[in-house]
Coordinates of C-alpha atoms and ligand atoms in Angstrom, one line a residue:
M1 CA 17.1 -2.0 -48.7
T2 CA 16.4 0.8 -51.0
Q3 CA 18.0 3.5 -53.2
N4 CA 15.1 5.9 -52.3
K5 CA 16.9 9.3 -51.7
A6 CA 14.1 10.7 -49.6
V7 CA 14.1 7.7 -47.4
L8 CA 17.9 7.5 -47.0
N9 CA 18.3 11.3 -46.4
W10 CA 15.6 11.3 -43.8
I11 CA 17.1 8.3 -42.0
D12 CA 20.5 10.0 -42.0
E13 CA 19.0 13.1 -40.5
M14 CA 17.1 11.2 -37.8
T15 CA 20.0 9.0 -36.8
A16 CA 22.4 11.9 -36.8
M17 CA 20.1 13.4 -34.1
T18 CA 19.3 10.2 -32.1
K19 CA 22.8 8.7 -32.4
P20 CA 22.0 5.0 -32.2
D21 CA 24.9 2.5 -31.9
K22 CA 23.5 0.4 -34.7
I23 CA 20.9 0.7 -37.5
V24 CA 19.1 -2.5 -38.5
W25 CA 16.7 -2.6 -41.5
I26 CA 13.7 -4.9 -41.0
D27 CA 13.2 -6.9 -44.1
G28 CA 10.1 -8.8 -42.9
S29 CA 11.8 -12.2 -43.0
E30 CA 10.8 -14.8 -40.4
E31 CA 14.5 -15.5 -39.7
Q32 CA 15.1 -11.9 -38.7
L33 CA 11.9 -11.7 -36.7
E34 CA 12.7 -14.9 -34.9
A35 CA 16.2 -13.5 -34.0
L36 CA 14.6 -10.4 -32.6
R37 CA 12.2 -12.4 -30.5
A38 CA 15.1 -14.3 -29.0
E39 CA 17.0 -11.1 -28.4
A40 CA 14.0 -9.5 -26.6
C41 CA 13.6 -12.6 -24.5
S42 CA 17.3 -12.6 -23.5
T43 CA 17.0 -9.0 -22.2
G44 CA 13.7 -9.6 -20.4
E45 CA 11.8 -7.2 -22.7
M46 CA 9.6 -10.1 -23.8
I47 CA 8.8 -13.4 -22.2
K48 CA 8.2 -16.5 -24.3
L49 CA 4.9 -18.1 -23.1
N50 CA 4.1 -21.8 -22.9
Q51 CA 4.6 -22.9 -26.5
E52 CA 2.4 -25.9 -26.2
K53 CA -0.6 -23.9 -25.0
L54 CA 0.2 -20.7 -26.9
P55 CA 2.5 -21.4 -29.8
G56 CA 4.4 -18.4 -31.1
C57 CA 3.0 -16.2 -28.2
Y58 CA 4.9 -13.7 -26.1
Y59 CA 4.3 -11.6 -23.1
H60 CA 5.3 -8.0 -22.4
R61 CA 4.9 -5.6 -19.5
T62 CA 5.0 -1.8 -20.0
A63 CA 6.2 0.6 -17.3
V64 CA 3.5 1.2 -14.7
N65 CA 3.3 4.9 -15.7
D66 CA 2.8 3.9 -19.4
V67 CA -0.4 1.9 -19.8
A68 CA -2.7 3.8 -22.2
R69 CA -2.8 6.5 -24.8
V70 CA -1.9 10.0 -23.4
E71 CA -4.3 12.5 -24.9
D72 CA -2.9 15.4 -22.9
R73 CA 0.5 14.7 -24.4
T74 CA -0.7 14.3 -28.0
F75 CA -0.3 17.2 -30.3
I76 CA -1.4 18.2 -33.8
C77 CA 1.2 20.8 -35.0
T78 CA -0.4 22.4 -38.0
P79 CA 1.0 25.8 -39.2
T80 CA -1.9 27.6 -37.4
K81 CA -3.8 26.8 -34.3
E82 CA -7.1 27.2 -36.2
E83 CA -6.2 24.3 -38.5
A84 CA -5.8 22.0 -35.4
G85 CA -9.0 23.3 -33.9
P86 CA -10.2 23.6 -30.3
T87 CA -10.3 19.8 -29.7
N88 CA -6.6 19.2 -30.3
N89 CA -3.5 20.3 -28.4
W90 CA -1.4 22.5 -30.6
V91 CA 2.0 24.1 -30.5
E92 CA 3.5 26.2 -33.3
P93 CA 5.6 23.7 -35.4
S94 CA 9.0 25.3 -35.2
E95 CA 8.7 25.6 -31.4
M96 CA 7.7 22.0 -31.2
Y97 CA 10.5 20.9 -33.5
D98 CA 12.9 22.8 -31.1
R99 CA 11.5 21.0 -28.1
L100 CA 11.7 17.6 -29.8
N101 CA 15.2 18.1 -31.3
K102 CA 16.5 18.6 -27.7
L103 CA 14.6 15.5 -26.4
Y104 CA 15.8 13.3 -29.3
D105 CA 19.4 14.4 -29.2
G106 CA 21.3 11.2 -28.4
A107 CA 18.1 9.5 -27.4
M108 CA 19.2 6.2 -29.0
K109 CA 22.7 6.2 -27.7
G110 CA 23.7 2.6 -26.7
R111 CA 20.6 1.3 -28.5
T112 CA 19.7 -0.1 -31.9
C113 CA 17.6 1.8 -34.4
Y114 CA 15.3 -0.4 -36.3
V115 CA 14.1 0.8 -39.7
L116 CA 10.6 -0.6 -40.2
P117 CA 8.9 -0.1 -43.6
Y118 CA 5.2 -0.8 -43.3
S119 CA 2.0 -0.5 -45.4
M120 CA -1.4 0.5 -44.2
G121 CA -3.8 -1.3 -46.5
P122 CA -2.9 -4.2 -48.8
V123 CA 0.4 -3.4 -50.5
G124 CA -0.1 -2.0 -54.0
S125 CA -3.9 -1.6 -53.5
P126 CA -5.7 1.8 -54.2
F127 CA -6.1 2.2 -50.5
A128 CA -2.5 1.6 -49.5
K129 CA -0.3 4.2 -47.9
Y130 CA 3.3 3.5 -46.8
G131 CA 5.2 4.5 -43.7
I132 CA 8.6 4.0 -42.2
E133 CA 8.9 3.9 -38.5
L134 CA 12.3 4.3 -36.8
T135 CA 12.2 2.8 -33.4
D136 CA 14.5 1.5 -30.7
S137 CA 12.0 -1.0 -29.4
I138 CA 11.9 -4.6 -30.5
Y139 CA 8.4 -4.8 -28.9
V140 CA 7.3 -2.2 -31.4
V141 CA 8.8 -4.1 -34.4
L142 CA 7.1 -7.3 -33.3
N143 CA 3.8 -5.7 -32.7
M144 CA 3.9 -3.8 -36.0
N145 CA 4.7 -7.0 -37.7
I146 CA 1.3 -8.3 -36.5
M147 CA -0.6 -5.1 -37.0
T148 CA 0.7 -4.0 -40.4
R149 CA 2.2 -5.5 -43.5
I150 CA 6.0 -4.9 -43.2
G151 CA 9.4 -5.3 -44.8
N152 CA 11.0 -5.3 -48.3
K153 CA 7.8 -5.6 -50.2
V154 CA 6.8 -2.2 -48.9
L155 CA 10.1 -0.6 -50.0
E156 CA 9.6 -2.2 -53.4
A157 CA 6.1 -0.8 -53.7
L158 CA 7.3 2.7 -52.5
G159 CA 10.1 2.7 -55.1
D160 CA 11.7 6.1 -55.5
S161 CA 8.7 8.0 -54.3
P162 CA 9.1 10.5 -51.5
D163 CA 5.4 9.8 -50.6
F164 CA 5.7 8.0 -47.2
I165 CA 4.8 8.9 -43.6
K166 CA 7.9 9.4 -41.4
G167 CA 7.7 8.1 -37.9
L168 CA 10.3 8.4 -35.2
H169 CA 9.9 6.6 -32.0
A170 CA 12.4 6.5 -29.1
K171 CA 11.6 5.0 -25.7
K172 CA 14.2 7.2 -24.0
D173 CA 13.5 7.1 -20.3
I174 CA 9.7 6.4 -20.3
D175 CA 9.4 9.7 -18.5
A176 CA 5.7 10.6 -18.4
E177 CA 6.6 14.3 -17.9
N178 CA 8.5 14.5 -21.2
R179 CA 6.3 12.1 -23.1
Y180 CA 5.2 13.5 -26.5
I181 CA 3.1 12.1 -29.3
V182 CA 3.3 14.7 -32.0
H183 CA 1.9 14.9 -35.5
F184 CA 3.0 17.4 -38.2
P185 CA 0.3 16.7 -40.9
Q186 CA 1.9 19.2 -43.3
D187 CA 5.3 17.3 -43.1
N188 CA 3.7 13.8 -43.1
A189 CA 5.7 13.2 -39.8
I190 CA 5.0 11.6 -36.5
Y191 CA 7.3 11.9 -33.4
S192 CA 6.8 9.7 -30.3
I193 CA 9.1 9.8 -27.3
N194 CA 9.2 8.5 -23.7
S195 CA 6.5 5.8 -24.1
G196 CA 6.6 2.1 -25.0
Y197 CA 2.8 1.5 -24.9
G198 CA 0.6 0.4 -27.8
G199 CA -1.3 3.3 -29.3
N200 CA 1.5 5.8 -28.4
V201 CA 4.2 3.9 -30.3
L202 CA 2.7 1.6 -32.9
L203 CA 2.7 4.6 -35.2
G204 CA 0.8 2.9 -38.0
K205 CA -2.3 2.8 -35.9
K206 CA -3.9 5.9 -34.4
C207 CA -1.1 8.3 -35.3
F208 CA -0.9 7.4 -39.0
A209 CA -4.1 5.6 -39.9
L210 CA -6.4 8.1 -38.1
R211 CA -4.6 11.4 -37.3
I212 CA -2.4 11.8 -40.4
A213 CA -4.8 9.9 -42.6
S214 CA -7.8 12.0 -41.7
H215 CA -5.9 15.0 -42.9
L216 CA -4.9 13.3 -46.1
G217 CA -8.4 12.1 -46.6
R218 CA -9.8 15.6 -46.5
E219 CA -7.2 16.7 -49.1
E220 CA -7.7 13.7 -51.3
G221 CA -11.4 13.2 -51.0
W222 CA -11.7 10.1 -48.8
M223 CA -12.2 9.4 -45.1
A224 CA -10.2 7.8 -42.3
E225 CA -12.5 6.7 -39.4
H226 CA -12.4 5.0 -36.0
M227 CA -14.7 2.2 -37.3
L228 CA -15.0 -1.5 -37.4
I229 CA -16.2 -3.1 -40.6
L230 CA -18.3 -6.2 -40.8
G231 CA -20.3 -8.2 -43.3
I232 CA -23.7 -9.9 -42.6
E233 CA -24.2 -13.0 -44.6
Y234 CA -27.8 -13.8 -45.2
P235 CA -29.3 -17.3 -45.6
N236 CA -29.6 -16.6 -49.4
G237 CA -25.8 -16.3 -49.5
E238 CA -25.7 -12.5 -50.0
T239 CA -23.4 -10.4 -47.8
K240 CA -24.0 -6.8 -46.9
Y241 CA -21.5 -4.5 -45.1
L242 CA -21.6 -1.9 -42.4
A243 CA -19.1 0.2 -40.5
A244 CA -19.5 1.4 -36.9
A245 CA -17.7 4.1 -34.9
F246 CA -17.7 3.6 -31.1
P247 CA -15.2 5.3 -28.8
S248 CA -12.2 3.3 -27.4
A249 CA -13.2 0.3 -25.3
C250 CA -16.9 0.7 -26.3
G251 CA -17.3 -2.5 -28.2
K252 CA -15.9 -2.4 -31.8
T253 CA -13.8 -5.6 -31.5
N254 CA -16.8 -7.3 -30.0
L255 CA -19.3 -6.3 -32.6
A256 CA -16.9 -6.9 -35.5
M257 CA -16.5 -10.6 -34.4
L258 CA -20.0 -11.2 -33.3
I259 CA -21.6 -14.6 -33.4
P260 CA -25.3 -14.5 -34.1
P261 CA -27.7 -16.1 -31.6
E262 CA -28.4 -19.7 -32.3
I263 CA -31.8 -19.2 -33.9
Y264 CA -30.1 -17.1 -36.6
R265 CA -27.1 -19.4 -37.0
K266 CA -29.6 -22.2 -37.6
K267 CA -31.2 -20.2 -40.4
G268 CA -27.8 -19.6 -42.0
Y269 CA -26.9 -16.1 -40.9
K270 CA -23.2 -15.4 -40.3
V271 CA -21.0 -12.3 -39.5
W272 CA -17.7 -11.8 -41.2
T273 CA -15.0 -9.5 -39.8
V274 CA -13.3 -7.0 -42.1
G275 CA -11.8 -4.7 -39.5
D276 CA -12.2 -4.0 -35.7
D277 CA -10.8 -0.5 -35.2
I278 CA -10.1 1.6 -38.3
A279 CA -11.8 2.0 -41.7
W280 CA -10.5 3.9 -44.7
I281 CA -13.4 4.8 -46.9
R282 CA -13.4 5.8 -50.5
I283 CA -15.9 6.6 -53.2
G284 CA -16.2 3.6 -55.6
K285 CA -16.7 3.9 -59.4
D286 CA -20.4 3.1 -58.8
G287 CA -20.8 6.1 -56.5
R288 CA -21.1 4.0 -53.3
L289 CA -18.8 4.2 -50.3
Y290 CA -16.2 1.4 -50.1
A291 CA -14.4 0.6 -46.8
C292 CA -11.0 -1.1 -46.3
N293 CA -9.3 -2.1 -43.0
P294 CA -5.8 -0.6 -43.3
E295 CA -4.5 -2.9 -40.5
Y296 CA -3.3 -6.5 -40.5
G297 CA -4.1 -7.5 -36.9
F298 CA -6.1 -6.7 -33.8
F299 CA -4.8 -4.7 -30.8
G300 CA -7.7 -5.7 -28.6
V301 CA -8.8 -5.1 -25.0
A302 CA -8.1 -8.3 -23.1
P303 CA -10.4 -7.9 -20.0
G304 CA -13.9 -9.1 -20.6
T305 CA -12.8 -11.3 -23.6
N306 CA -14.0 -14.8 -23.1
E307 CA -15.4 -17.9 -24.7
K308 CA -18.9 -16.5 -24.4
S309 CA -18.5 -12.8 -25.0
N310 CA -16.1 -13.1 -27.9
P311 CA -14.9 -16.6 -28.8
N312 CA -13.5 -15.3 -32.2
A313 CA -11.2 -12.8 -30.5
L314 CA -10.1 -15.4 -28.0
A315 CA -9.4 -17.9 -30.8
S316 CA -7.4 -15.2 -32.7
T317 CA -5.0 -14.9 -29.7
R318 CA -4.2 -18.6 -29.4
K319 CA -1.1 -18.5 -31.6
N320 CA 1.5 -15.9 -32.8
S321 CA 0.2 -13.2 -30.5
I322 CA 1.6 -10.8 -28.0
F323 CA 0.0 -10.1 -24.7
T324 CA 0.6 -6.8 -22.9
N325 CA -0.1 -6.1 -19.2
V326 CA -2.2 -9.2 -18.5
V327 CA -1.7 -11.8 -15.7
M328 CA 1.0 -14.4 -16.4
T329 CA 0.5 -17.8 -14.9
A330 CA 3.1 -20.1 -13.4
D331 CA 3.0 -22.4 -16.4
G332 CA 3.5 -19.6 -19.0
G333 CA -0.2 -19.0 -19.7
V334 CA -2.2 -15.8 -19.6
W335 CA -5.3 -14.6 -17.7
W336 CA -7.3 -11.5 -17.3
E337 CA -10.5 -10.3 -15.5
G338 CA -13.5 -11.8 -17.2
L339 CA -11.6 -14.6 -19.0
D340 CA -13.3 -17.0 -16.6
K341 CA -14.6 -17.1 -13.0
N342 CA -11.5 -18.9 -11.6
P343 CA -8.7 -16.5 -11.1
P344 CA -5.5 -18.5 -11.1
R345 CA -3.2 -18.6 -8.0
G346 CA 0.5 -18.3 -7.6
V347 CA 0.7 -15.9 -10.6
L348 CA 2.2 -12.5 -11.4
N349 CA 0.0 -9.5 -12.0
W350 CA 0.5 -7.0 -14.8
K351 CA 3.2 -5.2 -12.8
G352 CA 5.1 -8.5 -12.3
E353 CA 4.3 -8.8 -8.6
P354 CA 2.9 -11.9 -6.9
W355 CA -0.8 -11.5 -7.0
D356 CA -3.6 -12.8 -4.8
P357 CA -7.0 -12.7 -6.5
D358 CA -8.6 -12.1 -3.1
D359 CA -6.7 -8.9 -2.4
G360 CA -9.2 -6.7 -4.3
T361 CA -6.9 -5.4 -7.0
P362 CA -7.2 -6.4 -10.6
G363 CA -4.5 -8.8 -11.9
A364 CA -4.6 -7.5 -15.4
H365 CA -4.5 -3.8 -16.2
P366 CA -8.0 -2.7 -17.3
N367 CA -6.4 -1.6 -20.6
S368 CA -4.3 -4.7 -21.0
R369 CA -4.3 -5.9 -24.6
F370 CA -3.6 -8.7 -27.1
T371 CA -2.0 -8.2 -30.4
A372 CA -3.2 -10.9 -32.8
P373 CA -2.9 -11.6 -36.5
A374 CA -6.2 -10.9 -38.3
I375 CA -5.8 -14.1 -40.3
N376 CA -6.1 -16.1 -37.0
C377 CA -9.7 -14.9 -36.7
P378 CA -12.1 -17.8 -37.5
C379 CA -14.6 -15.3 -39.0
I380 CA -12.1 -13.1 -41.0
S381 CA -13.9 -12.0 -44.1
P382 CA -12.9 -13.4 -47.5
E383 CA -12.9 -9.7 -48.5
F384 CA -10.3 -8.8 -45.9
E385 CA -7.6 -8.3 -48.5
N386 CA -9.9 -7.0 -51.3
P387 CA -7.9 -4.1 -52.7
D388 CA -11.1 -2.3 -53.5
G389 CA -12.7 -2.6 -50.1
V390 CA -16.3 -3.5 -49.4
P391 CA -19.5 -1.5 -50.2
L392 CA -21.2 0.1 -47.2
S393 CA -25.0 -0.2 -46.7
A394 CA -25.0 1.4 -43.3
I395 CA -22.9 3.5 -40.9
I396 CA -23.5 3.2 -37.2
F397 CA -22.4 5.6 -34.4
G398 CA -22.6 4.6 -30.8
G399 CA -21.3 5.2 -27.3
R400 CA -21.5 4.2 -23.7
R401 CA -24.5 6.1 -22.2
A402 CA -26.1 4.9 -19.0
K403 CA -29.1 7.1 -19.9
T404 CA -30.3 9.4 -22.8
A405 CA -29.5 7.4 -25.9
P406 CA -32.0 4.6 -26.9
L407 CA -30.9 1.2 -28.0
V408 CA -31.1 2.2 -31.6
Y409 CA -32.4 4.9 -33.8
Q410 CA -32.0 5.9 -37.5
A411 CA -31.1 9.3 -38.7
R412 CA -33.5 11.0 -41.1
D413 CA -31.0 11.4 -43.9
W414 CA -27.2 11.9 -44.5
D415 CA -26.9 15.4 -43.1
H416 CA -29.0 14.5 -40.0
G417 CA -26.7 11.4 -39.7
V418 CA -23.6 13.6 -39.7
F419 CA -25.3 15.7 -37.0
V420 CA -26.0 12.5 -35.0
G421 CA -22.3 11.6 -35.3
S422 CA -21.2 15.1 -34.3
A423 CA -23.5 14.8 -31.2
M424 CA -22.0 11.6 -29.9
A425 CA -21.0 11.5 -26.3
S426 CA -19.7 8.6 -24.3
E427 CA -18.4 7.7 -20.8
T428 CA -14.6 7.6 -20.8
T429 CA -12.7 4.3 -20.5
A430 CA -9.3 2.9 -19.4
A431 CA -8.1 3.1 -23.0
A432 CA -6.8 6.6 -22.3
A433 CA -5.0 7.9 -19.3
G434 CA -7.3 10.0 -17.0
A435 CA -10.7 9.6 -15.2
V436 CA -12.9 6.7 -16.2
G437 CA -16.7 6.9 -16.5
V438 CA -17.1 10.7 -17.2
V439 CA -19.4 11.6 -20.1
R440 CA -17.6 13.6 -22.7
R441 CA -18.5 14.6 -26.2
D442 CA -16.8 12.4 -28.7
P443 CA -18.0 13.1 -32.2
M444 CA -17.7 10.1 -34.5
A445 CA -15.5 8.5 -31.8
M446 CA -12.8 10.7 -33.3
I447 CA -12.1 13.3 -30.6
P448 CA -8.7 11.9 -29.8
F449 CA -7.9 11.0 -33.4
C450 CA -9.0 13.8 -35.8
G451 CA -5.8 15.3 -37.3
Y452 CA -7.4 18.7 -38.1
N453 CA -10.1 21.1 -37.1
M454 CA -13.2 19.0 -36.2
G455 CA -15.4 21.7 -37.7
D456 CA -13.7 21.1 -41.1
Y457 CA -14.0 17.4 -40.5
W458 CA -17.8 17.7 -40.1
Q459 CA -17.8 19.8 -43.3
H460 CA -15.9 17.0 -45.0
W461 CA -18.5 14.5 -44.0
I462 CA -21.3 16.7 -45.4
D463 CA -19.3 17.2 -48.6
M464 CA -18.7 13.5 -49.0
G465 CA -22.5 12.9 -48.7
K466 CA -23.0 15.2 -51.7
K467 CA -20.5 13.3 -53.8
I468 CA -22.0 9.8 -53.5
S469 CA -25.0 8.6 -55.4
H470 CA -26.0 5.9 -52.8
Q471 CA -25.7 7.3 -49.3
P472 CA -25.5 4.6 -46.6
A473 CA -28.2 4.9 -44.0
I474 CA -26.9 6.3 -40.7
F475 CA -27.8 4.9 -37.2
N476 CA -27.0 5.4 -33.6
V477 CA -26.8 2.5 -31.0
N478 CA -26.2 2.3 -27.3
W479 CA -25.7 -1.2 -25.8
F480 CA -24.9 0.3 -22.4
R481 CA -28.2 1.5 -20.8
L482 CA -28.2 0.8 -17.0
D483 CA -31.1 0.0 -14.7
E484 CA -31.5 1.6 -11.3
D485 CA -29.2 -1.0 -9.8
G486 CA -26.5 -0.3 -12.3
H487 CA -26.9 -3.4 -14.4
F488 CA -26.8 -3.4 -18.2
I489 CA -30.4 -3.7 -19.4
W490 CA -29.6 -4.9 -22.9
P491 CA -27.9 -8.3 -23.1
G492 CA -25.5 -7.1 -25.7
F493 CA -22.7 -9.0 -27.4
G494 CA -24.1 -11.7 -29.8
D495 CA -27.6 -10.4 -29.2
N496 CA -26.6 -7.1 -30.8
F497 CA -27.2 -9.1 -34.0
R498 CA -30.9 -8.6 -33.5
V499 CA -30.4 -4.8 -33.8
L500 CA -28.1 -5.2 -36.8
L501 CA -30.8 -7.0 -38.7
W502 CA -33.2 -4.2 -38.0
I503 CA -30.6 -1.7 -39.1
M504 CA -30.0 -3.5 -42.4
A505 CA -33.7 -4.0 -43.1
R506 CA -34.1 -0.2 -42.6
A507 CA -31.1 0.6 -44.8
E508 CA -32.7 -1.4 -47.5
G509 CA -36.1 0.2 -47.0
K510 CA -37.7 -3.2 -46.1
I511 CA -39.6 -2.3 -42.9
D512 CA -41.4 0.6 -41.3
A513 CA -40.4 2.4 -38.2
V514 CA -41.7 4.9 -35.7
E515 CA -40.9 8.5 -36.3
T516 CA -39.8 10.4 -33.2
P517 CA -38.2 13.8 -32.7
I518 CA -34.7 12.3 -32.8
G519 CA -35.2 10.0 -35.8
F520 CA -36.7 6.6 -36.5
I521 CA -36.9 3.9 -33.8
P522 CA -38.0 0.3 -34.3
K523 CA -41.5 -0.9 -33.6
P524 CA -40.7 -3.1 -30.6
E525 CA -42.1 -6.2 -32.4
D526 CA -39.5 -5.6 -35.2
I527 CA -36.6 -6.5 -32.9
D528 CA -36.9 -10.3 -32.7
L529 CA -36.5 -11.5 -29.1
E530 CA -36.9 -15.2 -29.9
G531 CA -34.3 -17.2 -28.0
L532 CA -33.6 -14.4 -25.6
D533 CA -34.9 -16.5 -22.7
Y534 CA -31.8 -16.8 -20.6
D535 CA -30.9 -15.0 -17.4
I536 CA -29.1 -11.7 -18.0
C537 CA -28.5 -11.1 -14.3
D538 CA -29.9 -12.2 -11.0
G539 CA -32.5 -14.4 -12.6
H540 CA -33.8 -11.5 -14.8
K541 CA -34.8 -12.3 -18.4
F542 CA -35.0 -9.6 -21.0
T543 CA -38.6 -8.8 -21.9
I544 CA -40.5 -6.8 -24.5
E545 CA -41.2 -4.3 -21.6
D546 CA -37.5 -3.9 -21.1
L547 CA -37.1 -3.3 -24.9
K548 CA -39.8 -0.7 -24.9
G549 CA -38.0 1.0 -21.9
I550 CA -34.7 1.3 -23.8
L551 CA -36.3 2.4 -27.0
K552 CA -38.0 5.4 -25.3
V553 CA -36.9 8.9 -26.2
E554 CA -36.5 10.6 -22.8
T555 CA -37.2 14.2 -23.8
P556 CA -35.8 16.0 -20.7
Y557 CA -32.5 14.2 -21.0
W558 CA -32.3 15.1 -24.7
L559 CA -33.0 18.8 -24.0
E560 CA -30.3 18.8 -21.4
D561 CA -27.9 17.1 -23.8
L562 CA -28.7 19.6 -26.5
E563 CA -27.6 22.4 -24.2
N564 CA -24.3 20.6 -23.6
L565 CA -23.9 20.1 -27.4
K566 CA -24.5 23.8 -28.0
E567 CA -21.7 24.6 -25.6
F568 CA -19.5 22.1 -27.4
Y569 CA -20.3 23.7 -30.8
A570 CA -19.6 27.1 -29.3
K571 CA -16.0 26.1 -28.7
F572 CA -15.4 26.3 -32.4
E573 CA -14.2 29.4 -34.3
E574 CA -17.0 31.5 -35.9
G575 CA -18.3 29.7 -39.0
K576 CA -16.5 26.4 -38.4
V577 CA -19.5 24.3 -37.4
P578 CA -21.2 23.6 -40.8
K579 CA -24.5 25.4 -41.4
E580 CA -26.1 22.0 -42.1
L581 CA -25.3 21.0 -38.5
K582 CA -26.6 24.3 -37.0
D583 CA -29.8 23.8 -38.9
E584 CA -30.1 20.2 -37.6
I585 CA -29.6 21.2 -34.0
E586 CA -32.3 23.9 -34.4
A587 CA -34.7 21.6 -36.1
L588 CA -34.1 18.9 -33.4
E589 CA -34.8 21.4 -30.6
K590 CA -38.1 22.4 -32.3
R591 CA -39.2 18.8 -32.7
L592 CA -38.3 17.9 -29.1
K593 CA -40.2 21.0 -27.8
G594 CA -42.9 20.5 -30.5
Ligands
GTP1 P1 -10.6 -0.1 -28.6 O1 -9.7 -1.3 -29.1 O2 -10.1 0.6 -27.4 O3 -10.9 0.8 -29.8 O4 -12.0 -0.8 -28.1 P2 -13.2 -1.4 -28.8 O5 -14.2 -0.4 -29.2 O6 -12.8 -2.4 -29.8 O7 -13.9 -2.2 -27.5 P3 -14.1 -3.8 -27.2 O8 -14.9 -4.5 -28.2 O9 -12.7 -4.3 -26.9 O10 -14.9 -3.7 -25.9 C1 -14.5 -3.0 -24.7 C2 -15.3 -3.4 -23.5 O11 -16.7 -3.3 -23.7 C3 -15.1 -4.8 -23.1 O12 -14.9 -4.9 -21.7 C4 -16.3 -5.6 -23.5 O13 -16.6 -6.7 -22.7 C5 -17.4 -4.5 -23.4 N1 -18.5 -4.7 -24.4 C6 -18.4 -4.9 -25.7 N2 -19.6 -5.1 -26.3 C7 -20.5 -5.0 -25.3 C8 -21.9 -5.1 -25.2 O14 -22.6 -5.3 -26.2 N3 -22.5 -4.9 -24.0 C9 -21.8 -4.7 -22.9 N4 -22.4 -4.6 -21.8 N5 -20.4 -4.6 -22.9 C10 -19.8 -4.7 -24.1
SPV2 C1 -8.0 2.8 -28.8 O1 -7.7 3.3 -27.7 O2 -9.0 3.2 -29.4 C2 -7.3 1.6 -29.2 C3 -6.1 1.2 -28.6 O3 -7.7 1.0 -30.2 S1 -4.8 2.2 -29.0 O4 -4.0 1.5 -30.0 O5 -3.9 2.3 -27.8 O6 -5.2 3.5 -29.5
MN3 MN1 -9.6 1.9 -31.1

């Protein structure tokens, strides 16, 4: 426990409001966690899986109305609406506190309130920030134990300091109408009520490490980004790092754990995973950008994960993991669409109903997830716990675009790169409640996660560029171009390594490229296609002609997209979109019409 007055007073205040029967401090010990697992199994909240096949693994189903982040119920309650900006939901803070106080009144009656101290970033490192989550869910405690560093060591590191992020989570009635995910950046506070699903309730993740942290980063001169971090080890033993921002369910976990094609493995190339979802980025003493993964585990999309697409992710889930909303088999195993081609029979679907694979419904929810310890990952980077992070040579933006965006292009310079990030758009996925497959603007993959006005966020990016002596090169990728029949053209997954090598060669100024109105694209012969001689689909093999097709800049689509981007910029208050970005959009239009 702790003598920290700020912590104790806040807990008194919150528990006086929520009125739990019991308060239990989570110390992080294996004995206490094991007792909680047993308790959750005794009430049916969790199910122990087959311990021979999946040692230390558990299963959980959320309510059927509670299976994804809820962006329309997520609020950034800054003192003024302008501080939250046009892309966030906003309610005046005192009005929101009134609403919440009513909802939380007695919300934990008959329940236990767990006090969960956690750290984002290695405890005691320059990156680390501490939080305490009060929650009435054992599922949350057990997931946070995988996703973050928890327990007494965090309280010790915090000492008497009042500098911690306050998080209050109550499951209440899982009532979708009264679900709230609320952030008060000025108070370092997060409130979550009426949900029990991942991103809504594991408050260290999107709520703290992105929404609150992006606000802190702006004030303190660093950045919190929705980015994976990976290292490429070259045959000479050197390792270079990059970070990449893709929207939810657009391939971060897959890219972070990529296994290079055989021809490269034979030469001695290797990819190391530093992070798969969030990067905190600071300026190092040498003037370069350094990135650290504040998380301790992976909360990954299950469907589509298999021995071929992402063997490292699959291996990470084989012990001490939690599976949410997947299929549970009769012998206590798990299954999801895309795991293999043999759907099991006599099983229960994500809703807990007997499921027949032939009935046309998915067995696992499309946003079903695994929670796996990062240390389980066979390719976890030796730098994973480096308190100073890893130096970035390149930053990649990307999205899911059937048309428009080419496979890869490089921005002209930092400011143009920030523009490219601001111009990101992607088809929506099952990671958030709402329609799937609709193109929406998603600058830097941060539209659901930026804790302040996105115009100010862009300015922060521009300003950071001015403060660093070595700016990483900035790129945009799109693995998701479709042909007329709706098939992916680019093979993707491990073969994305071919594009990463071009990116790194460009970042180091080692090869030429073709200048186009949108930036630099590869000479087709500079993307090595050796070994890409397998069937992608229906007997089709990827050819240099296909490559040329997906590298083409389709001017009419770009001009159309520019109009859409202008409308998006126009949503911002006068003067909020940085002048640098306005200059970039004008220059791009000129070059395209050139
Ligand atoms: P969040 O955890 O929601 O932030 O998602 P993420 O960005 O980590 O996405 P993830 O790697 O889990 O991939 C999501 C989906 O995209 C899965 O169904 C993958 O199979 C698919 N996917 C990932 N990489 C590729 C790729 O290179 N090509 C294609 N076609 N699909 C991919
Ligand atoms: C995402 O949606 O980007 C995720 C999953 O990584 S969640 O934790 O639900 O936000
Ligand atoms: Mn994510």
